XYZ file of C-alpha atoms in Angstrom:
657
model
C 21.699 -32.804 53.028
C 18.050 -31.762 52.836
C 16.680 -34.584 54.980
C 14.129 -33.368 57.517
C 15.005 -35.051 60.789
C 15.959 -34.694 64.439
C 19.681 -34.109 64.832
C 21.590 -33.995 68.123
C 25.069 -32.818 67.064
C 28.235 -33.602 68.966
C 29.948 -31.006 71.153
C 33.289 -31.242 69.314
C 34.943 -32.186 72.624
C 33.802 -28.935 74.235
C 31.279 -28.165 76.985
C 28.757 -30.893 77.853
C 25.338 -29.604 78.922
C 24.111 -30.822 82.311
C 20.706 -32.083 83.376
C 19.616 -28.705 84.742
C 21.041 -25.873 82.619
C 21.457 -22.562 84.433
C 19.611 -20.689 81.683
C 16.356 -22.271 82.845
C 16.817 -22.023 86.604
C 15.784 -18.374 86.886
C 12.291 -19.224 85.584
C 11.555 -22.168 87.878
C 10.075 -20.129 90.734
C 6.923 -19.297 88.757
C 7.444 -21.133 85.468
C 4.048 -20.629 83.803
C 3.786 -16.976 84.871
C 7.296 -16.105 83.680
C 6.720 -17.974 80.435
C 3.588 -15.903 79.776
C 5.456 -12.704 80.581
C 8.267 -13.543 78.167
C 5.847 -14.496 75.389
C 3.815 -11.283 75.718
C 6.984 -9.211 75.899
C 8.292 -10.726 72.670
C 4.967 -10.134 70.959
C 4.541 -6.461 71.861
C 8.110 -5.925 70.669
C 7.086 -6.833 67.114
C 3.832 -5.080 66.170
C 3.014 -4.430 62.535
C 3.831 -0.778 61.969
C 0.833 1.374 61.202
C -1.695 -1.241 62.311
C -4.665 0.040 64.317
C -5.228 -3.405 65.843
C -3.695 -4.497 69.149
C -1.168 -7.282 69.350
C -3.171 -10.363 70.322
C -1.649 -13.297 72.221
C -3.615 -16.531 72.553
C -2.860 -19.362 75.013
C -4.695 -22.562 74.077
C -4.330 -26.082 75.478
C -4.918 -29.247 73.471
C -3.862 -32.900 73.348
C -2.301 -34.839 70.510
C -1.316 -38.435 69.940
C 2.426 -38.757 70.361
C 2.717 -40.055 66.805
C 1.639 -36.557 65.669
C 4.906 -35.076 66.979
C 7.299 -34.645 64.046
C 10.108 -37.227 64.199
C 8.827 -38.618 67.497
C 10.550 -42.024 67.227
C 14.022 -40.469 66.845
C 13.289 -38.004 69.637
C 12.151 -40.703 72.074
C 15.174 -42.828 71.168
C 17.482 -39.922 72.066
C 15.685 -39.392 75.365
C 16.023 -43.119 76.096
C 19.797 -42.983 75.513
C 20.066 -39.967 77.813
C 18.077 -41.862 80.436
C 20.328 -44.921 80.198
C 23.436 -42.759 80.572
C 22.153 -40.944 83.666
C 21.151 -44.216 85.324
C 24.738 -45.437 85.026
C 25.951 -42.396 86.962
C 24.254 -43.520 90.160
C 22.597 -40.168 90.915
C 19.088 -41.013 92.072
C 17.813 -37.438 91.882
C 18.815 -37.084 88.231
C 17.639 -40.599 87.391
C 14.161 -39.843 88.717
C 14.086 -36.520 86.892
C 15.090 -38.046 83.572
C 12.664 -40.923 84.138
C 9.815 -38.409 84.379
C 11.087 -36.772 81.202
C 10.953 -40.103 79.365
C 7.464 -40.901 80.707
C 6.189 -37.500 79.519
C 6.245 -38.771 75.940
C 3.361 -41.068 76.770
C 3.013 -44.802 76.358
C 1.098 -47.334 74.322
C -1.580 -47.345 77.034
C -1.704 -43.545 77.269
C -0.374 -42.085 74.013
C -1.956 -38.618 74.249
C 0.249 -35.733 75.337
C -1.003 -32.387 76.729
C 0.320 -29.431 74.741
C 0.067 -25.665 74.780
C -0.138 -23.445 71.709
C 0.758 -19.783 72.129
C 0.014 -17.704 69.048
C 0.408 -13.990 68.452
C -1.371 -11.929 65.821
C -0.866 -8.477 64.335
C 2.891 -8.914 64.702
C 5.554 -9.158 62.034
C 6.286 -12.790 62.900
C 9.824 -14.148 62.969
C 11.457 -12.373 60.054
C 14.453 -14.132 58.536
C 12.934 -17.613 58.337
C 13.524 -17.765 54.580
C 17.286 -17.213 54.764
C 18.061 -18.163 58.385
C 20.426 -15.205 58.385
C 22.213 -14.393 61.657
C 21.036 -11.160 63.221
C 17.426 -11.618 62.101
C 14.737 -12.719 64.577
C 14.248 -16.333 63.413
C 17.935 -17.199 63.710
C 18.397 -15.299 66.978
C 15.477 -17.067 68.642
C 16.288 -20.585 67.497
C 20.066 -20.610 67.217
C 21.611 -17.885 69.359
C 22.141 -17.969 73.118
C 22.618 -14.914 75.320
C 21.521 -12.240 72.869
C 18.572 -10.841 70.994
C 18.348 -8.587 67.941
C 15.837 -6.187 69.483
C 16.294 -2.474 69.164
C 16.711 -0.001 71.991
C 13.016 0.520 72.595
C 12.010 -3.136 72.754
C 11.131 -4.647 76.092
C 13.744 -7.380 76.090
C 17.173 -7.910 74.601
C 19.025 -10.310 76.886
C 18.077 -13.372 74.848
C 17.545 -15.559 77.905
C 13.739 -15.378 77.929
C 13.573 -17.961 75.135
C 14.445 -20.645 77.706
C 11.203 -20.060 79.627
C 9.326 -22.154 77.032
C 11.351 -25.235 77.931
C 10.756 -24.847 81.666
C 7.001 -25.394 81.157
C 7.569 -28.433 78.900
C 7.783 -31.842 80.547
C 9.475 -33.122 77.399
C 11.814 -30.140 77.050
C 10.631 -29.881 73.450
C 9.225 -26.838 71.650
C 8.297 -26.129 68.025
C 8.330 -22.633 66.503
C 6.217 -21.872 63.440
C 5.817 -18.476 61.791
C 4.084 -16.607 59.019
C 6.206 -13.451 58.831
C 6.049 -10.245 56.852
C 9.457 -8.960 55.786
C 9.054 -5.223 55.194
C 12.499 -4.978 53.576
C 11.661 -7.460 50.834
C 7.866 -7.068 50.912
C 7.628 -10.858 51.100
C 5.734 -13.366 53.208
C 7.988 -15.933 54.882
C 6.738 -19.234 56.347
C 8.848 -21.723 58.256
C 9.057 -23.929 61.344
C 11.708 -25.669 63.400
C 11.784 -27.945 66.444
C 14.137 -27.667 69.435
C 14.675 -30.176 72.205
C 16.919 -29.045 75.063
C 17.930 -32.311 76.703
C 21.456 -32.804 78.044
C 24.746 -34.213 76.883
C 25.358 -37.953 76.619
C 28.558 -39.695 75.475
C 28.981 -40.687 71.830
C 32.199 -42.659 72.394
C 34.717 -43.475 75.094
C 37.041 -40.680 74.047
C 35.159 -37.797 75.666
C 32.927 -36.884 72.742
C 29.403 -35.984 73.874
C 26.274 -34.704 72.247
C 25.759 -30.979 72.509
C 22.577 -31.565 74.500
C 20.321 -29.574 72.152
C 18.639 -31.172 69.172
C 17.006 -29.648 66.094
C 14.162 -30.876 63.941
C 15.121 -29.185 60.687
C 16.699 -29.710 57.259
C 19.991 -31.568 57.193
C 23.059 -31.011 59.322
C 22.875 -27.232 58.880
C 19.548 -27.216 60.736
C 17.904 -25.025 58.131
C 14.261 -24.145 58.935
C 11.555 -26.105 57.121
C 9.906 -23.738 54.653
C 6.279 -24.268 55.579
C 4.057 -23.708 58.615
C 3.422 -26.333 61.281
C -0.066 -27.020 62.621
C -0.166 -29.322 65.644
C -3.361 -27.965 67.176
C -6.115 -29.662 65.151
C -8.508 -26.736 65.741
C -6.189 -23.984 64.527
C -4.951 -22.630 61.218
C -3.848 -19.122 60.262
C -5.605 -17.111 57.624
C -3.620 -15.991 54.578
C -2.779 -12.522 55.925
C -2.608 -13.392 59.631
C 1.042 -12.756 60.378
C 2.555 -13.934 63.628
C 4.260 -16.810 65.430
C 3.012 -20.059 66.972
C 4.900 -21.679 69.835
C 3.992 -25.316 70.538
C 4.994 -26.566 73.986
C 5.045 -30.386 73.942
C 4.114 -31.923 77.296
C 2.769 -28.732 78.895
C 3.065 -28.699 82.691
C -0.595 -27.903 83.166
C -2.016 -27.577 86.674
C -5.253 -26.297 88.200
C -3.920 -22.744 88.590
C -2.217 -22.211 85.247
C -4.890 -19.851 83.909
C -4.892 -17.774 87.083
C -1.085 -17.674 87.118
C -0.963 -16.335 83.564
C -3.836 -13.914 84.131
C -2.230 -12.320 87.174
C 1.191 -12.057 85.584
C -0.257 -10.481 82.435
C -2.297 -7.971 84.461
C 0.648 -7.101 86.697
C 3.206 -6.820 83.887
C 1.189 -5.339 80.999
C -1.667 -3.348 82.534
C -0.614 -0.150 80.751
C -0.315 -1.860 77.358
C -3.779 -3.380 77.783
C -5.392 -0.096 78.854
C -3.728 1.766 75.981
C -5.170 -0.804 73.583
C -1.845 -2.145 72.307
C -2.189 -5.658 73.795
C -4.958 -8.238 74.087
C -4.498 -11.643 75.740
C -6.777 -14.675 75.505
C -6.194 -17.600 77.897
C -8.455 -20.417 76.723
C -11.820 -18.866 77.626
C -10.507 -15.758 79.429
C -10.317 -12.570 77.361
C -8.184 -9.704 78.696
C -8.436 -6.423 76.819
C -9.339 -2.807 77.499
C -13.062 -3.633 77.201
C -13.052 -6.526 79.683
C -10.661 -5.025 82.236
C -13.369 -3.377 84.337
C -15.135 -6.692 84.991
C -11.841 -8.487 85.639
C -10.788 -5.856 88.174
C -14.205 -5.930 89.860
C -13.912 -9.697 90.253
C -10.416 -9.254 91.634
C -11.788 -6.893 94.286
C -14.016 -9.685 95.569
C -11.039 -11.937 96.224
C -8.851 -11.828 99.349
C -6.761 -8.666 99.534
C -3.129 -9.420 98.784
C -0.181 -7.250 97.863
C -0.334 -8.552 94.294
C -4.041 -7.690 94.033
C -3.398 -4.185 95.350
C -0.687 -3.544 92.772
C -2.822 -4.824 89.892
C -5.912 -2.868 90.942
C -3.951 0.307 91.632
C -2.350 0.191 88.160
C -5.801 -0.031 86.616
C -7.097 2.877 88.695
C -4.106 5.095 88.040
C -4.549 4.874 84.259
C -8.319 4.535 83.894
C -9.882 6.555 86.710
C -11.012 10.127 86.369
C -11.349 12.357 89.371
C -9.583 14.507 91.878
C -7.765 11.596 93.519
C -5.548 10.998 90.459
C -2.658 13.439 90.118
C -0.262 13.558 87.181
C 3.025 15.315 86.658
C 5.374 15.270 83.667
C 9.053 15.789 84.404
C 12.150 15.798 82.213
C 14.953 13.350 83.044
C 18.084 13.350 80.893
C 16.249 15.142 78.102
C 13.279 12.727 78.057
C 9.819 13.185 79.556
C 8.378 10.764 82.082
C 4.882 10.804 83.572
C 4.246 10.266 87.262
C 0.766 9.355 88.500
C -0.325 9.392 92.147
C -3.638 8.243 93.593
C -4.741 9.065 97.126
C -7.236 7.129 99.231
C -9.773 7.980 101.911
C -10.175 5.908 105.062
C -12.799 3.681 103.508
C -10.602 2.668 100.547
C -7.080 2.846 101.962
C -6.925 -0.971 102.056
C -6.418 -0.844 98.262
C -3.367 1.428 98.420
C -0.267 -0.310 97.071
C 2.079 2.147 98.859
C 4.569 1.777 96.045
C 5.377 3.287 92.678
C 5.448 0.831 89.779
C 7.899 1.712 87.013
C 6.784 0.989 83.467
C 8.662 1.587 80.266
C 7.807 1.365 76.583
C 6.360 -0.805 75.114
C 4.492 -0.437 78.390
C 5.817 -3.331 80.406
C 6.265 -3.098 84.170
C 9.924 -3.478 85.118
C 10.264 -2.732 88.823
C 8.922 -0.570 91.647
C 10.091 1.760 94.392
C 8.795 2.529 97.877
C 8.487 6.280 98.427
C 8.761 7.447 102.038
C 5.135 8.422 102.499
C 2.922 7.842 105.498
C -0.556 8.340 104.015
C -2.120 5.629 101.785
C -1.282 6.075 98.109
C -0.479 4.280 94.862
C 1.862 5.625 92.209
C 3.169 4.904 88.736
C 6.145 6.118 86.713
C 5.537 5.802 82.961
C 8.443 6.095 80.517
C 7.527 6.346 76.854
C 9.288 5.681 73.566
C 12.338 7.898 74.074
C 16.077 7.917 74.639
C 15.767 7.405 78.395
C 13.790 4.244 77.706
C 16.641 2.890 75.563
C 19.238 3.637 78.245
C 17.234 1.973 80.994
C 16.769 -1.147 78.888
C 20.518 -1.691 78.926
C 20.474 -1.908 82.739
C 17.886 -4.659 83.024
C 18.532 -8.107 84.413
C 17.668 -11.123 82.210
C 14.168 -11.378 83.705
C 13.542 -7.654 83.042
C 12.462 -7.057 86.628
C 15.191 -4.695 87.816
C 17.523 -1.911 86.673
C 21.043 -2.860 87.755
C 23.524 -0.025 87.432
C 26.349 -2.240 88.718
C 26.600 -3.903 85.319
C 28.312 -0.664 84.274
C 31.044 -0.872 86.922
C 33.669 -1.373 84.235
C 32.438 1.778 82.446
C 32.838 4.540 85.060
C 31.373 7.375 83.004
C 28.232 5.454 82.105
C 27.942 4.174 85.666
C 28.046 7.725 86.969
C 25.536 8.888 84.358
C 23.011 6.119 85.021
C 23.422 6.393 88.789
C 22.373 10.024 88.529
C 19.463 9.174 86.221
C 18.127 6.504 88.576
C 18.561 8.858 91.527
C 16.748 11.657 89.689
C 13.840 9.375 88.797
C 13.376 8.286 92.396
C 13.775 11.849 93.655
C 11.071 13.122 91.310
C 8.761 10.296 92.353
C 9.371 10.846 96.062
C 8.929 14.616 95.805
C 5.681 14.374 93.836
C 4.192 11.742 96.151
C 5.065 13.893 99.149
C 3.662 16.992 97.474
C 0.369 15.305 96.596
C -0.129 13.741 100.002
C 0.763 16.952 101.770
C -1.745 18.883 99.660
C -4.484 16.270 99.979
C -4.202 15.934 103.741
C -3.461 19.560 104.509
C -0.671 18.267 106.685
C 2.074 20.696 107.642
C 4.710 17.984 107.872
C 8.035 19.221 106.543
C 9.139 16.816 103.820
C 12.321 18.752 103.154
C 15.489 17.349 104.614
C 14.313 13.760 104.244
C 17.484 13.013 102.326
C 19.525 13.397 105.504
C 17.358 11.651 108.095
C 14.584 9.136 108.135
C 11.444 10.475 109.869
C 11.164 10.214 113.650
C 8.289 8.437 115.351
C 7.457 9.873 118.747
C 7.071 7.284 121.474
C 4.237 9.170 123.083
C 2.316 8.973 119.805
C 2.757 5.209 119.884
C 0.935 5.088 123.190
C 4.017 4.603 125.363
C 4.252 6.055 128.817
C 7.515 7.972 128.570
C 7.467 8.725 132.269
C 7.767 5.064 133.182
C 10.430 3.304 135.207
C 13.780 3.007 133.411
C 14.530 -0.167 135.326
C 11.849 -2.112 133.464
C 13.795 -3.325 130.410
C 11.224 -5.644 128.843
C 7.511 -5.864 128.296
C 5.374 -8.494 129.961
C 4.507 -10.548 126.899
C 7.109 -13.046 125.671
C 7.938 -13.448 122.020
C 8.453 -17.006 120.854
C 11.601 -17.450 118.809
C 13.114 -20.208 116.691
C 16.104 -20.542 114.333
C 13.969 -18.312 112.120
C 12.379 -16.413 114.972
C 10.366 -13.992 112.964
C 8.294 -16.757 111.429
C 7.016 -18.090 114.760
C 6.416 -14.980 116.813
C 3.134 -14.307 118.505
C 1.223 -11.906 116.265
C -0.725 -8.935 117.528
C -4.405 -9.514 116.709
C -4.845 -5.989 115.358
C -1.716 -5.409 113.285
C -0.969 -9.033 112.355
C 2.690 -8.128 112.699
C 5.283 -9.511 115.093
C 5.135 -8.076 118.575
C 3.051 -5.290 120.030
C 3.019 -2.172 117.843
C 2.236 -0.019 120.881
C 5.475 -1.089 122.512
C 7.994 -0.450 119.800
C 11.317 1.134 120.607
C 11.650 4.508 118.944
C 14.032 6.896 117.256
C 14.690 9.985 119.329
C 16.491 13.288 119.071
C 20.099 13.179 118.023
C 23.064 15.265 119.002
C 25.764 16.437 116.610
C 27.468 13.047 116.895
C 24.330 11.140 116.006
C 23.759 9.543 119.440
C 21.036 10.050 122.007
C 20.000 8.406 125.239
C 19.982 8.826 128.998
C 23.738 9.150 129.052
C 25.865 11.146 126.610
C 28.610 8.771 125.355
C 30.942 11.702 124.673
C 31.322 12.223 128.436
C 33.012 8.842 128.792
C 35.971 9.474 126.532
C 37.509 11.567 123.830
C 36.091 9.557 120.909
C 32.529 10.193 119.713
C 31.842 6.427 119.788
C 33.612 4.807 122.769
C 34.611 1.179 122.961
C 31.600 -1.086 123.362
C 33.206 -2.882 126.281
C 32.519 -6.602 125.965
C 32.534 -7.711 122.353
C 28.888 -7.528 121.188
C 29.564 -10.532 118.979
C 30.960 -12.809 121.694
C 29.315 -16.215 122.019
C 26.214 -15.639 124.157
C 25.573 -17.596 127.358
C 23.232 -20.545 127.534
C 19.796 -19.684 126.210
C 16.486 -20.024 128.013
C 13.859 -22.119 126.291
C 10.071 -22.329 126.290
C 8.768 -25.137 128.528
C 12.083 -26.935 128.430
C 11.867 -27.330 124.642
C 14.170 -26.087 121.880
C 12.391 -22.779 121.158
C 14.281 -19.718 122.507
C 12.326 -17.484 124.891
C 12.565 -14.035 123.323
C 11.285 -10.783 124.828
C 10.827 -7.426 123.185
C 13.077 -4.817 124.815
C 11.136 -1.628 125.536
C 12.066 1.445 127.539
C 12.081 5.183 127.041
C 15.807 5.137 127.752
C 16.668 3.069 124.673
C 16.092 5.261 121.658
C 17.201 4.731 118.095
C 18.338 7.173 115.470
C 18.450 6.047 111.835
C 20.614 8.014 109.448
C 21.373 7.574 105.769
C 24.973 8.340 104.773
C 25.160 10.130 101.450
C 27.953 7.830 100.304
C 25.805 4.730 99.894
C 22.302 4.355 98.509
C 21.573 1.109 100.382
C 23.360 1.837 103.667
C 21.694 2.991 106.863
C 23.223 3.654 110.255
C 21.443 3.079 113.559
C 22.772 4.666 116.741
C 21.565 3.892 120.263
C 22.695 3.503 123.863
C 21.863 0.195 125.551
C 19.631 0.450 128.613
C 20.496 -2.957 130.052
C 22.820 -5.938 129.759
C 21.359 -8.359 127.226
C 22.658 -11.449 125.446
C 21.563 -13.295 122.305
C 19.899 -10.189 120.880
C 18.166 -9.725 117.570
C 17.517 -6.467 115.688
C 14.836 -5.858 113.043
C 14.086 -2.824 110.880
C 10.582 -2.055 109.608
C 9.243 0.498 107.163
C 6.129 1.963 108.780
C 3.022 3.548 107.327
C 0.518 6.099 108.508
C -1.938 3.503 109.810
C 0.737 1.610 111.775
C 1.121 -1.003 109.069
C 4.692 -1.992 108.407
C 6.942 -3.980 106.132
C 10.014 -5.929 107.179
C 13.224 -4.493 105.714
C 15.678 -7.257 104.832
C 19.197 -6.602 106.126
C 21.784 -8.087 103.771
C 24.911 -7.366 105.813
C 25.792 -5.298 108.862
C 28.475 -4.350 111.354
C 28.226 -3.275 114.990
C 30.859 -0.753 115.982
C 32.723 -1.682 112.792
C 32.735 -5.418 113.535
C 30.824 -7.712 111.098
C 27.832 -9.431 112.640
C 25.572 -12.366 111.895
C 22.517 -12.045 109.622
C 19.623 -14.524 109.778
C 16.536 -14.134 107.587
C 17.151 -10.426 107.124
C 17.726 -9.697 110.841
C 20.862 -9.014 112.866
C 21.176 -11.888 115.329
C 23.335 -13.309 118.116
C 24.864 -10.121 119.513
C 25.194 -8.806 123.072
C 24.677 -5.364 124.611
C 26.147 -3.753 127.714
C 24.165 -1.210 129.719
C 25.211 2.392 129.079
C 27.342 1.593 126.041
C 26.824 3.336 122.703
C 26.393 1.279 119.541
C 26.600 2.199 115.891
C 25.034 -0.362 113.561
C 25.823 0.032 109.849
C 23.438 -1.928 107.610
C 23.249 -2.749 103.930
C 19.563 -3.308 103.197
C 17.598 -4.602 100.206
C 16.059 -1.319 99.120
C 16.968 2.178 98.004
C 15.246 5.396 98.906
C 13.914 6.871 102.104
C 11.279 5.457 104.421
C 9.823 6.034 107.880
C 11.248 3.308 110.073
C 11.034 1.496 113.376
C 13.799 -0.479 115.009
C 13.061 -3.382 117.330
C 15.433 -5.416 119.472
C 14.573 -8.754 121.050
C 16.615 -10.666 123.599
C 16.740 -14.126 125.142
C 15.249 -13.508 128.591
């Protein structure tokens, strides 16, 4: 009963776990970075109350002989049986994958295994290790799937983050050890347990399989072992150093692992670090409020990327003093939130993130929004320890990177309430950004009414000759297309964006029916939007190709007689409507939407679905593709895009010419 051993229980003729469980798939895009984010999130959720010291998280690599792994012979034997079973199934992909898993336990010639220890300090540790009582942290982490016992103000509660540890383990094996302080009993609890998330294998010919998960613990009840585990030979906790140690066996170490963790920690926990509530040590890299300045200065010397801009802007918004930082506190649903905005001069505008990061207590970045501002700026929305914070937590996806109100669809009242809250947050952000930029620049631009229309961009301001010949439907420079045309286009040497920014079709004035152009469509019939004539989605004629090859010859359609008007219906947050009148007959067309900035920089808006004159159309890589246009006909394009909020936009159409 009390034997300490590895145990892989049967599934009682129920579900058999596969080779690649879905709980781990969401972390495979950036496994080490997401693992670090989950670890730090769990740690800042459990600080010792009243402590003046920051939560400290340490990532340390080391190697151990495989014989140092508790119960290693039984564990390797189980992996071998899983390997034999998969090989009988005849699936080469799985066989190779499981073969690598088996090899990760080392060999007689190479018995040393790379491991990672992640330890936190100044936390309560995993309370409940002494009793293994359901509902307490130790049980919930090691035994429960799909839930977490965290309270409303903790960063995470979905319970899926625990699987990130296994994604960075080549052996799929992790040990948890804790020295915990139980405030309710005023006791110190010490315990450890091992988990190996393999996959199901048959135990007999009657359909009985293993569960797929094994435990290194006491007996068949998998009770935690009541002592601490020390696998790292250079580490041992002091008597009053409470916290948790996670040992990843067979760490998937690569050359960039330190940089991956550093960037994810800076991006996700900048506020917590600046406020002095979190410190992270990655082998020899120390990240805390005292070292941040040097880290950010070094980051400035590296190539400018969007990620670098966001990290640097977060640091500046919370640590810089001066007239360029503006702060406003607003009340949303009875709770205060702080909004910070930083403006940039011409010399420093390259560092503007042009987004608003959204951070909530315990000061973890969740998501961001893109306010409709033209001038360079960076912004931050900071939500403290309040009721709004608790409500927003309930909307988060398992990765804690998005607030998803649709999870409340079956609760109409809550859905309505949270929809309004999210709308109010974005409205306050957008209004304050606009107010600051308008004040800073002295611009007289009218920001009011932006909720009804996206801003116009005058063609004359783009350098177009609006007095040109209407019969010239295309520019002189071809655009090279492919099945994913946007990836292979010829880039303008100045903007580094597809096409020529000075020759971009534009939004124009709009009549009461939302259509503009050289010919009023209302004069051709009684309906505001007449029939488009030939079906715009008919199969296009044979394409022209570059030099006889297989690359379509695409040209950018430009003329002052084709003008676009973008409107946002109030009924849908993510829907936009584009109205225009075609200036020529064109087949095999493609439409793109871009969010544009004050310095002619732009960002591709991904179109998720769309219809042309109420007929569904084809979407390829976020663009509307393979449609036709007839000269003089009016078109209404309704798009569902991948972002909320308002933005200045440009619409471009390409055609096979």
